[in-house]
Amino acid sequence: MKFYFAPMEGVSGYIYRNAYHKYFHSMDRYFTPFIAPKKNHAMSSKEKNDVLPANNIGMEVIPQILTNQAEYFLHTSAKLAEMGYKEVNLNLGCPSSTVVTKKKGAGFLSEPDRLEHFLEDVVKGLESLRLQLSIKTRIGLRDAEEFADLLDLYNDFPLTELIIHPRLQTDLYNNTPNWDAFAQAVATSKHTLCYNGDIFTVEAYRRFCEAFPQIDHVMLGRGILRNPCLLGQIKDGEKVDYQKIYAFHNDILDGYTEAFSGDRPVLFKMKELWSHMLPLFPKGEVYAKNIRKVERISEYQGIAAQLFGTVL
Ligand SMILES: Cc1cc2nc3c(=O)[nH]c(=O)nc-3n(C[C@H](O)[C@H](O)[C@H](O)COP(=O)(O)O)c2cc1C
């Protein structure tokens, strides 16, 4: 099985990614949170830092782009090709309303004709840049019946792989992934498929493998945020290693402290991290309020030390 690290905007940037790669079972590929090209074509410094080769040493990183304009997609792709990237990924899954109302991300799925023209232009343009394309998609906007036509559409284009998060845009992250829709893709897609969705435990991973023994690519997202040891558990039956998680946490804290000025943005990021990881700590709930309220990094470090003290 090949394991991919899911793109997670605001969380899985290069600081988190490097810390993960240093301490835990490495992923075969790491997908960046989306780059959203703008009219002036410039990447933000946050986006640039995230894809700079110097910030991604030793990892296979696939940059992801979110747009519905082929010209923007290709312009950003050209910059990524200059940096040495060989593949880019198109985001057709983002369900957030601000993105979807602009017909981007999962919103682009509601305009299959326009999507087809976009892909024609993009595939042509990428050829001359010697870049390959993969797609990460949801199964439709509001009805799983939309998926059959989308699969037909994807079959017309050369993709390195099709990553499927089998939810509708309207599901957001509610309900459960639609395995019938994924089975439909297994039956009809000509592409290498990667499954993504709700693999949070070893048991969930096993259930997936039993249901889809022919699939050998899986993408993990929130499962890793909740438990960074998950891949080690899946591959080698490892236990949760809190010592490693503490070192990982400290690298992330140092990285954010260096990258941002002031305590506030650093703590904002750390609080988000804990919003996923706290349930991994049996006494985590006791510390939830203190973490939520803390305003100074020095104070935060004390709380983190106490919290890790409950498990070490
Ligand atoms: C905080 C957060 C940010 C995300 N950002 C992106 C993104 O930038 N691009 C993308 O394709 N998906 C994004 N996703 C979706 C994930 O990549 C993934 O498809 C989703 O979480 C389902 O997989 P999981 O159940 O393994 O987490 C994001 C998800 C979360 C929770």
mmCIF file of N, CA and C in Angstrom, residues 111-227:
data_model
loop_
_atom_site.group_PDB
_atom_site.id
_atom_site.type_symbol
_atom_site.label_atom_id
_atom_site.label_comp_id
_atom_site.label_asym_id
_atom_site.label_seq_id
_atom_site.Cartn_x
_atom_site.Cartn_y
_atom_site.Cartn_z
ATOM 1 N N GLU A 111 -20.136 22.337 -13.000
ATOM 2 C CA GLU A 111 -20.054 22.868 -14.366
ATOM 3 C C GLU A 111 -19.192 21.943 -15.226
ATOM 4 N N PRO A 112 -19.692 20.733 -15.493
ATOM 5 C CA PRO A 112 -18.845 19.737 -16.164
ATOM 6 C C PRO A 112 -18.354 20.176 -17.554
ATOM 7 N N ASP A 113 -19.168 20.954 -18.285
ATOM 8 C CA ASP A 113 -18.700 21.375 -19.615
ATOM 9 C C ASP A 113 -17.500 22.308 -19.501
ATOM 10 N N ARG A 114 -17.620 23.235 -18.546
ATOM 11 C CA ARG A 114 -16.523 24.173 -18.337
ATOM 12 C C ARG A 114 -15.286 23.435 -17.801
ATOM 13 N N LEU A 115 -15.539 22.468 -16.957
ATOM 14 C CA LEU A 115 -14.429 21.665 -16.401
ATOM 15 C C LEU A 115 -13.706 20.914 -17.516
ATOM 16 N N GLU A 116 -14.503 20.416 -18.457
ATOM 17 C CA GLU A 116 -13.900 19.680 -19.579
ATOM 18 C C GLU A 116 -12.963 20.599 -20.389
ATOM 19 N N HIS A 117 -13.431 21.794 -20.697
ATOM 20 C CA HIS A 117 -12.576 22.732 -21.454
ATOM 21 C C HIS A 117 -11.341 23.115 -20.659
ATOM 22 N N PHE A 118 -11.551 23.333 -19.370
ATOM 23 C CA PHE A 118 -10.429 23.665 -18.481
ATOM 24 C C PHE A 118 -9.382 22.544 -18.554
ATOM 25 N N LEU A 119 -9.843 21.300 -18.445
ATOM 26 C CA LEU A 119 -8.889 20.174 -18.437
ATOM 27 C C LEU A 119 -8.191 20.037 -19.788
ATOM 28 N N GLU A 120 -8.921 20.286 -20.869
ATOM 29 C CA GLU A 120 -8.277 20.235 -22.196
ATOM 30 C C GLU A 120 -7.107 21.217 -22.257
ATOM 31 N N ASP A 121 -7.382 22.460 -21.819
ATOM 32 C CA ASP A 121 -6.338 23.496 -21.869
ATOM 33 C C ASP A 121 -5.190 23.170 -20.915
ATOM 34 N N VAL A 122 -5.555 22.716 -19.744
ATOM 35 C CA VAL A 122 -4.525 22.426 -18.729
ATOM 36 C C VAL A 122 -3.627 21.274 -19.186
ATOM 37 N N VAL A 123 -4.241 20.222 -19.696
ATOM 38 C CA VAL A 123 -3.451 19.051 -20.114
ATOM 39 C C VAL A 123 -2.492 19.433 -21.245
ATOM 40 N N LYS A 124 -3.009 20.235 -22.181
ATOM 41 C CA LYS A 124 -2.158 20.693 -23.288
ATOM 42 C C LYS A 124 -0.993 21.527 -22.741
ATOM 43 N N GLY A 125 -1.303 22.463 -21.886
ATOM 44 C CA GLY A 125 -0.280 23.365 -21.338
ATOM 45 C C GLY A 125 0.750 22.619 -20.492
ATOM 46 N N LEU A 126 0.281 21.654 -19.721
ATOM 47 C CA LEU A 126 1.205 20.930 -18.834
ATOM 48 C C LEU A 126 2.185 20.087 -19.646
ATOM 49 N N GLU A 127 1.712 19.630 -20.810
ATOM 50 C CA GLU A 127 2.586 18.815 -21.663
ATOM 51 C C GLU A 127 3.853 19.586 -22.009
ATOM 52 N N SER A 128 3.669 20.864 -22.407
ATOM 53 C CA SER A 128 4.858 21.628 -22.786
ATOM 54 C C SER A 128 5.707 21.990 -21.569
ATOM 55 N N LEU A 129 5.110 21.953 -20.372
ATOM 56 C CA LEU A 129 5.902 22.207 -19.152
ATOM 57 C C LEU A 129 6.518 20.912 -18.607
ATOM 58 N N ARG A 130 6.214 19.802 -19.291
ATOM 59 C CA ARG A 130 6.645 18.474 -18.829
ATOM 60 C C ARG A 130 6.200 18.192 -17.391
ATOM 61 N N LEU A 131 4.962 18.567 -17.134
ATOM 62 C CA LEU A 131 4.378 18.309 -15.811
ATOM 63 C C LEU A 131 3.225 17.323 -15.960
ATOM 64 N N GLN A 132 3.085 16.471 -14.958
ATOM 65 C CA GLN A 132 1.944 15.556 -14.962
ATOM 66 C C GLN A 132 0.844 16.108 -14.060
ATOM 67 N N LEU A 133 -0.340 15.545 -14.251
ATOM 68 C CA LEU A 133 -1.510 16.036 -13.510
ATOM 69 C C LEU A 133 -2.173 14.905 -12.733
ATOM 70 N N SER A 134 -2.526 15.205 -11.477
ATOM 71 C CA SER A 134 -3.431 14.317 -10.748
ATOM 72 C C SER A 134 -4.595 15.170 -10.257
ATOM 73 N N ILE A 135 -5.685 14.499 -9.910
ATOM 74 C CA ILE A 135 -6.885 15.217 -9.460
ATOM 75 C C ILE A 135 -7.324 14.662 -8.118
ATOM 76 N N LYS A 136 -7.759 15.573 -7.239
ATOM 77 C CA LYS A 136 -8.399 15.140 -5.989
ATOM 78 C C LYS A 136 -9.829 15.642 -6.049
ATOM 79 N N THR A 137 -10.769 14.714 -5.987
ATOM 80 C CA THR A 137 -12.166 15.083 -6.245
ATOM 81 C C THR A 137 -13.132 14.560 -5.185
ATOM 82 N N ARG A 138 -14.233 15.280 -5.047
ATOM 83 C CA ARG A 138 -15.415 14.734 -4.367
ATOM 84 C C ARG A 138 -16.278 14.061 -5.426
ATOM 85 N N ILE A 139 -17.415 13.488 -5.007
ATOM 86 C CA ILE A 139 -18.209 12.706 -5.957
ATOM 87 C C ILE A 139 -19.329 13.530 -6.613
ATOM 88 N N GLY A 140 -19.409 14.803 -6.244
ATOM 89 C CA GLY A 140 -20.428 15.660 -6.845
ATOM 90 C C GLY A 140 -20.767 16.787 -5.900
ATOM 91 N N LEU A 141 -21.753 17.575 -6.336
ATOM 92 C CA LEU A 141 -22.134 18.713 -5.502
ATOM 93 C C LEU A 141 -23.223 18.303 -4.508
ATOM 94 N N ARG A 142 -24.369 17.821 -5.061
ATOM 95 C CA ARG A 142 -25.442 17.485 -4.131
ATOM 96 C C ARG A 142 -26.073 16.125 -4.364
ATOM 97 N N ASP A 143 -25.603 15.408 -5.373
ATOM 98 C CA ASP A 143 -26.247 14.122 -5.652
ATOM 99 C C ASP A 143 -25.190 13.132 -6.168
ATOM 100 N N ALA A 144 -25.136 11.961 -5.535
ATOM 101 C CA ALA A 144 -24.115 10.970 -5.917
ATOM 102 C C ALA A 144 -24.288 10.524 -7.369
ATOM 103 N N GLU A 145 -25.463 10.799 -7.944
ATOM 104 C CA GLU A 145 -25.661 10.423 -9.350
ATOM 105 C C GLU A 145 -24.816 11.255 -10.303
ATOM 106 N N GLU A 146 -24.318 12.381 -9.789
ATOM 107 C CA GLU A 146 -23.438 13.213 -10.632
ATOM 108 C C GLU A 146 -22.119 12.501 -10.936
ATOM 109 N N PHE A 147 -21.776 11.520 -10.107
ATOM 110 C CA PHE A 147 -20.415 10.976 -10.161
ATOM 111 C C PHE A 147 -20.112 10.221 -11.460
ATOM 112 N N ALA A 148 -21.122 9.515 -11.991
ATOM 113 C CA ALA A 148 -20.877 8.698 -13.193
ATOM 114 C C ALA A 148 -20.343 9.567 -14.329
ATOM 115 N N ASP A 149 -20.981 10.731 -14.541
ATOM 116 C CA ASP A 149 -20.535 11.617 -15.628
ATOM 117 C C ASP A 149 -19.148 12.182 -15.343
ATOM 118 N N LEU A 150 -18.879 12.470 -14.075
ATOM 119 C CA LEU A 150 -17.556 12.995 -13.734
ATOM 120 C C LEU A 150 -16.485 11.937 -14.004
ATOM 121 N N LEU A 151 -16.800 10.692 -13.664
ATOM 122 C CA LEU A 151 -15.823 9.611 -13.917
ATOM 123 C C LEU A 151 -15.563 9.468 -15.411
ATOM 124 N N ASP A 152 -16.627 9.583 -16.214
ATOM 125 C CA ASP A 152 -16.463 9.535 -17.688
ATOM 126 C C ASP A 152 -15.556 10.664 -18.150
ATOM 127 N N LEU A 153 -15.817 11.828 -17.605
ATOM 128 C CA LEU A 153 -15.019 13.010 -17.970
ATOM 129 C C LEU A 153 -13.543 12.782 -17.613
ATOM 130 N N TYR A 154 -13.289 12.333 -16.403
ATOM 131 C CA TYR A 154 -11.886 12.102 -15.994
ATOM 132 C C TYR A 154 -11.225 11.040 -16.882
ATOM 133 N N ASN A 155 -12.029 10.078 -17.360
ATOM 134 C CA ASN A 155 -11.460 9.022 -18.207
ATOM 135 C C ASN A 155 -10.898 9.553 -19.525
ATOM 136 N N ASP A 156 -11.337 10.750 -19.903
ATOM 137 C CA ASP A 156 -10.865 11.314 -21.176
ATOM 138 C C ASP A 156 -9.509 11.992 -21.059
ATOM 139 N N PHE A 157 -8.962 12.060 -19.854
ATOM 140 C CA PHE A 157 -7.714 12.812 -19.684
ATOM 141 C C PHE A 157 -6.634 11.941 -19.046
ATOM 142 N N PRO A 158 -5.364 12.252 -19.392
ATOM 143 C CA PRO A 158 -4.284 11.485 -18.791
ATOM 144 C C PRO A 158 -3.985 12.003 -17.381
ATOM 145 N N LEU A 159 -4.208 11.185 -16.396
ATOM 146 C CA LEU A 159 -3.926 11.582 -15.004
ATOM 147 C C LEU A 159 -2.966 10.564 -14.407
ATOM 148 N N THR A 160 -2.061 11.035 -13.552
ATOM 149 C CA THR A 160 -1.212 10.041 -12.863
ATOM 150 C C THR A 160 -2.070 9.240 -11.896
ATOM 151 N N GLU A 161 -3.021 9.931 -11.276
ATOM 152 C CA GLU A 161 -3.971 9.226 -10.413
ATOM 153 C C GLU A 161 -5.167 10.112 -10.094
ATOM 154 N N LEU A 162 -6.216 9.436 -9.675
ATOM 155 C CA LEU A 162 -7.436 10.121 -9.284
ATOM 156 C C LEU A 162 -7.666 9.811 -7.804
ATOM 157 N N ILE A 163 -7.599 10.870 -7.008
ATOM 158 C CA ILE A 163 -7.793 10.705 -5.555
ATOM 159 C C ILE A 163 -9.246 11.044 -5.256
ATOM 160 N N ILE A 164 -9.941 10.118 -4.628
ATOM 161 C CA ILE A 164 -11.382 10.309 -4.425
ATOM 162 C C ILE A 164 -11.712 10.390 -2.942
ATOM 163 N N HIS A 165 -12.304 11.509 -2.562
ATOM 164 C CA HIS A 165 -12.897 11.630 -1.224
ATOM 165 C C HIS A 165 -14.401 11.487 -1.458
ATOM 166 N N PRO A 166 -14.949 10.291 -1.207
ATOM 167 C CA PRO A 166 -16.323 10.030 -1.666
ATOM 168 C C PRO A 166 -17.408 10.659 -0.792
ATOM 169 N N ARG A 167 -17.374 11.971 -0.757
ATOM 170 C CA ARG A 167 -18.463 12.735 -0.150
ATOM 171 C C ARG A 167 -18.929 13.751 -1.187
ATOM 172 N N LEU A 168 -20.169 14.243 -0.987
ATOM 173 C CA LEU A 168 -20.658 15.352 -1.793
ATOM 174 C C LEU A 168 -20.203 16.661 -1.168
ATOM 175 N N GLN A 169 -20.220 17.726 -1.966
ATOM 176 C CA GLN A 169 -19.899 19.040 -1.390
ATOM 177 C C GLN A 169 -20.852 19.339 -0.239
ATOM 178 N N THR A 170 -22.132 19.019 -0.430
ATOM 179 C CA THR A 170 -23.126 19.353 0.597
ATOM 180 C C THR A 170 -22.937 18.548 1.887
ATOM 181 N N ASP A 171 -22.190 17.456 1.813
ATOM 182 C CA ASP A 171 -21.893 16.690 3.039
ATOM 183 C C ASP A 171 -20.922 17.454 3.940
ATOM 184 N N LEU A 172 -20.141 18.351 3.357
ATOM 185 C CA LEU A 172 -18.984 18.936 4.064
ATOM 186 C C LEU A 172 -18.177 17.773 4.637
ATOM 187 N N TYR A 173 -18.053 17.692 5.971
ATOM 188 C CA TYR A 173 -17.396 16.497 6.541
ATOM 189 C C TYR A 173 -18.388 15.651 7.334
ATOM 190 N N ASN A 174 -19.700 15.891 7.070
ATOM 191 C CA ASN A 174 -20.717 15.121 7.778
ATOM 192 C C ASN A 174 -20.996 13.814 7.045
ATOM 193 N N ASN A 175 -21.853 13.023 7.616
ATOM 194 C CA ASN A 175 -22.216 11.710 7.043
ATOM 195 C C ASN A 175 -20.956 10.846 6.899
ATOM 196 N N THR A 176 -21.116 9.722 6.230
ATOM 197 C CA THR A 176 -19.940 8.846 6.080
ATOM 198 C C THR A 176 -19.567 8.783 4.606
ATOM 199 N N PRO A 177 -18.285 8.521 4.329
ATOM 200 C CA PRO A 177 -17.881 8.402 2.922
ATOM 201 C C PRO A 177 -18.740 7.364 2.201
ATOM 202 N N ASN A 178 -19.059 7.675 0.956
ATOM 203 C CA ASN A 178 -19.967 6.840 0.177
ATOM 204 C C ASN A 178 -19.156 5.750 -0.550
ATOM 205 N N TRP A 179 -19.110 4.583 0.072
ATOM 206 C CA TRP A 179 -18.290 3.499 -0.493
ATOM 207 C C TRP A 179 -18.922 2.910 -1.760
ATOM 208 N N ASP A 180 -20.247 3.079 -1.915
ATOM 209 C CA ASP A 180 -20.865 2.618 -3.170
ATOM 210 C C ASP A 180 -20.347 3.452 -4.334
ATOM 211 N N ALA A 181 -20.228 4.756 -4.086
ATOM 212 C CA ALA A 181 -19.705 5.631 -5.142
ATOM 213 C C ALA A 181 -18.245 5.276 -5.433
ATOM 214 N N PHE A 182 -17.492 4.992 -4.374
ATOM 215 C CA PHE A 182 -16.095 4.622 -4.612
ATOM 216 C C PHE A 182 -16.023 3.319 -5.420
ATOM 217 N N ALA A 183 -16.912 2.376 -5.111
ATOM 218 C CA ALA A 183 -16.953 1.100 -5.851
ATOM 219 C C ALA A 183 -17.274 1.346 -7.327
ATOM 220 N N GLN A 184 -18.124 2.333 -7.562
ATOM 221 C CA GLN A 184 -18.469 2.707 -8.942
ATOM 222 C C GLN A 184 -17.200 3.183 -9.671
ATOM 223 N N ALA A 185 -16.374 3.949 -8.970
ATOM 224 C CA ALA A 185 -15.115 4.413 -9.579
ATOM 225 C C ALA A 185 -14.196 3.224 -9.846
ATOM 226 N N VAL A 186 -14.138 2.297 -8.909
ATOM 227 C CA VAL A 186 -13.283 1.112 -9.088
ATOM 228 C C VAL A 186 -13.728 0.359 -10.345
ATOM 229 N N ALA A 187 -15.041 0.322 -10.557
ATOM 230 C CA ALA A 187 -15.562 -0.426 -11.704
ATOM 231 C C ALA A 187 -15.354 0.306 -13.026
ATOM 232 N N THR A 188 -15.396 1.631 -13.014
ATOM 233 C CA THR A 188 -15.442 2.324 -14.311
ATOM 234 C C THR A 188 -14.265 3.242 -14.619
ATOM 235 N N SER A 189 -13.464 3.571 -13.612
ATOM 236 C CA SER A 189 -12.372 4.517 -13.900
ATOM 237 C C SER A 189 -11.191 3.783 -14.514
ATOM 238 N N LYS A 190 -10.560 4.447 -15.477
ATOM 239 C CA LYS A 190 -9.365 3.826 -16.061
ATOM 240 C C LYS A 190 -8.101 4.290 -15.317
ATOM 241 N N HIS A 191 -8.288 5.157 -14.331
ATOM 242 C CA HIS A 191 -7.133 5.734 -13.644
ATOM 243 C C HIS A 191 -6.719 4.916 -12.423
ATOM 244 N N THR A 192 -5.463 5.095 -12.043
ATOM 245 C CA THR A 192 -5.033 4.579 -10.738
ATOM 246 C C THR A 192 -5.814 5.360 -9.691
ATOM 247 N N LEU A 193 -6.439 4.644 -8.760
ATOM 248 C CA LEU A 193 -7.293 5.324 -7.782
ATOM 249 C C LEU A 193 -6.634 5.366 -6.408
ATOM 250 N N CYS A 194 -6.859 6.467 -5.730
ATOM 251 C CA CYS A 194 -6.422 6.603 -4.344
ATOM 252 C C CYS A 194 -7.660 6.918 -3.518
ATOM 253 N N TYR A 195 -7.855 6.172 -2.436
ATOM 254 C CA TYR A 195 -9.010 6.410 -1.559
ATOM 255 C C TYR A 195 -8.645 7.387 -0.450
ATOM 256 N N ASN A 196 -9.562 8.271 -0.144
ATOM 257 C CA ASN A 196 -9.367 9.214 0.954
ATOM 258 C C ASN A 196 -10.677 9.405 1.710
ATOM 259 N N GLY A 197 -10.623 9.228 3.031
ATOM 260 C CA GLY A 197 -11.813 9.556 3.826
ATOM 261 C C GLY A 197 -12.016 8.731 5.076
ATOM 262 N N ASP A 198 -11.928 9.397 6.248
ATOM 263 C CA ASP A 198 -12.315 8.819 7.536
ATOM 264 C C ASP A 198 -11.513 7.583 7.940
ATOM 265 N N ILE A 199 -10.270 7.485 7.506
ATOM 266 C CA ILE A 199 -9.451 6.397 8.049
ATOM 267 C C ILE A 199 -8.716 6.968 9.262
ATOM 268 N N PHE A 200 -9.335 6.747 10.414
ATOM 269 C CA PHE A 200 -8.826 7.344 11.655
ATOM 270 C C PHE A 200 -8.180 6.306 12.565
ATOM 271 N N THR A 201 -8.407 5.034 12.289
ATOM 272 C CA THR A 201 -7.897 3.975 13.169
ATOM 273 C C THR A 201 -7.401 2.806 12.318
ATOM 274 N N VAL A 202 -6.639 1.911 12.969
ATOM 275 C CA VAL A 202 -6.176 0.703 12.287
ATOM 276 C C VAL A 202 -7.389 -0.111 11.824
ATOM 277 N N GLU A 203 -8.419 -0.164 12.667
ATOM 278 C CA GLU A 203 -9.614 -0.940 12.322
ATOM 279 C C GLU A 203 -10.283 -0.384 11.064
ATOM 280 N N ALA A 204 -10.372 0.941 10.992
ATOM 281 C CA ALA A 204 -10.997 1.561 9.812
ATOM 282 C C ALA A 204 -10.173 1.239 8.569
ATOM 283 N N TYR A 205 -8.864 1.262 8.717
ATOM 284 C CA TYR A 205 -7.988 0.937 7.584
ATOM 285 C C TYR A 205 -8.218 -0.517 7.147
ATOM 286 N N ARG A 206 -8.289 -1.418 8.118
ATOM 287 C CA ARG A 206 -8.500 -2.841 7.781
ATOM 288 C C ARG A 206 -9.829 -3.051 7.088
ATOM 289 N N ARG A 207 -10.857 -2.383 7.595
ATOM 290 C CA ARG A 207 -12.190 -2.511 6.978
ATOM 291 C C ARG A 207 -12.132 -2.058 5.524
ATOM 292 N N PHE A 208 -11.416 -0.952 5.301
ATOM 293 C CA PHE A 208 -11.309 -0.464 3.917
ATOM 294 C C PHE A 208 -10.609 -1.498 3.042
ATOM 295 N N CYS A 209 -9.499 -2.054 3.535
ATOM 296 C CA CYS A 209 -8.730 -3.022 2.730
ATOM 297 C C CYS A 209 -9.560 -4.267 2.426
ATOM 298 N N GLU A 210 -10.389 -4.662 3.402
ATOM 299 C CA GLU A 210 -11.246 -5.829 3.155
ATOM 300 C C GLU A 210 -12.287 -5.531 2.079
ATOM 301 N N ALA A 211 -12.815 -4.313 2.117
ATOM 302 C CA ALA A 211 -13.861 -3.944 1.147
ATOM 303 C C ALA A 211 -13.281 -3.706 -0.247
ATOM 304 N N PHE A 212 -12.037 -3.187 -0.289
ATOM 305 C CA PHE A 212 -11.446 -2.836 -1.596
ATOM 306 C C PHE A 212 -10.026 -3.404 -1.726
ATOM 307 N N PRO A 213 -9.924 -4.739 -1.793
ATOM 308 C CA PRO A 213 -8.576 -5.343 -1.812
ATOM 309 C C PRO A 213 -7.760 -4.933 -3.032
ATOM 310 N N GLN A 214 -8.424 -4.451 -4.082
ATOM 311 C CA GLN A 214 -7.685 -4.086 -5.307
ATOM 312 C C GLN A 214 -7.056 -2.687 -5.238
ATOM 313 N N ILE A 215 -7.373 -1.922 -4.202
ATOM 314 C CA ILE A 215 -6.862 -0.540 -4.111
ATOM 315 C C ILE A 215 -5.557 -0.503 -3.308
ATOM 316 N N ASP A 216 -4.547 0.126 -3.896
ATOM 317 C CA ASP A 216 -3.263 0.151 -3.188
ATOM 318 C C ASP A 216 -2.714 1.567 -2.968
ATOM 319 N N HIS A 217 -3.631 2.546 -2.940
ATOM 320 C CA HIS A 217 -3.238 3.915 -2.595
ATOM 321 C C HIS A 217 -4.280 4.493 -1.636
ATOM 322 N N VAL A 218 -3.797 4.948 -0.492
ATOM 323 C CA VAL A 218 -4.712 5.526 0.490
ATOM 324 C C VAL A 218 -4.134 6.856 0.969
ATOM 325 N N MET A 219 -5.004 7.843 1.095
ATOM 326 C CA MET A 219 -4.572 9.162 1.589
ATOM 327 C C MET A 219 -5.129 9.369 2.998
ATOM 328 N N LEU A 220 -4.257 9.778 3.909
ATOM 329 C CA LEU A 220 -4.676 9.992 5.302
ATOM 330 C C LEU A 220 -4.611 11.477 5.641
ATOM 331 N N GLY A 221 -5.643 11.974 6.270
ATOM 332 C CA GLY A 221 -5.685 13.384 6.645
ATOM 333 C C GLY A 221 -5.873 13.538 8.140
ATOM 334 N N ARG A 222 -7.146 13.710 8.545
ATOM 335 C CA ARG A 222 -7.414 13.989 9.964
ATOM 336 C C ARG A 222 -6.965 12.861 10.873
ATOM 337 N N GLY A 223 -6.881 11.640 10.317
ATOM 338 C CA GLY A 223 -6.386 10.510 11.130
ATOM 339 C C GLY A 223 -4.985 10.782 11.648
ATOM 340 N N ILE A 224 -4.167 11.428 10.827
ATOM 341 C CA ILE A 224 -2.795 11.756 11.244
ATOM 342 C C ILE A 224 -2.806 12.934 12.211
ATOM 343 N N LEU A 225 -3.678 13.908 11.956
ATOM 344 C CA LEU A 225 -3.748 15.053 12.886
ATOM 345 C C LEU A 225 -4.178 14.567 14.275
ATOM 346 N N ARG A 226 -5.099 13.596 14.299
ATOM 347 C CA ARG A 226 -5.587 13.089 15.589
ATOM 348 C C ARG A 226 -4.555 12.209 16.269
ATOM 349 N N ASN A 227 -3.837 11.443 15.449
ATOM 350 C CA ASN A 227 -2.868 10.492 15.992
ATOM 351 C C ASN A 227 -1.711 10.344 15.004
#
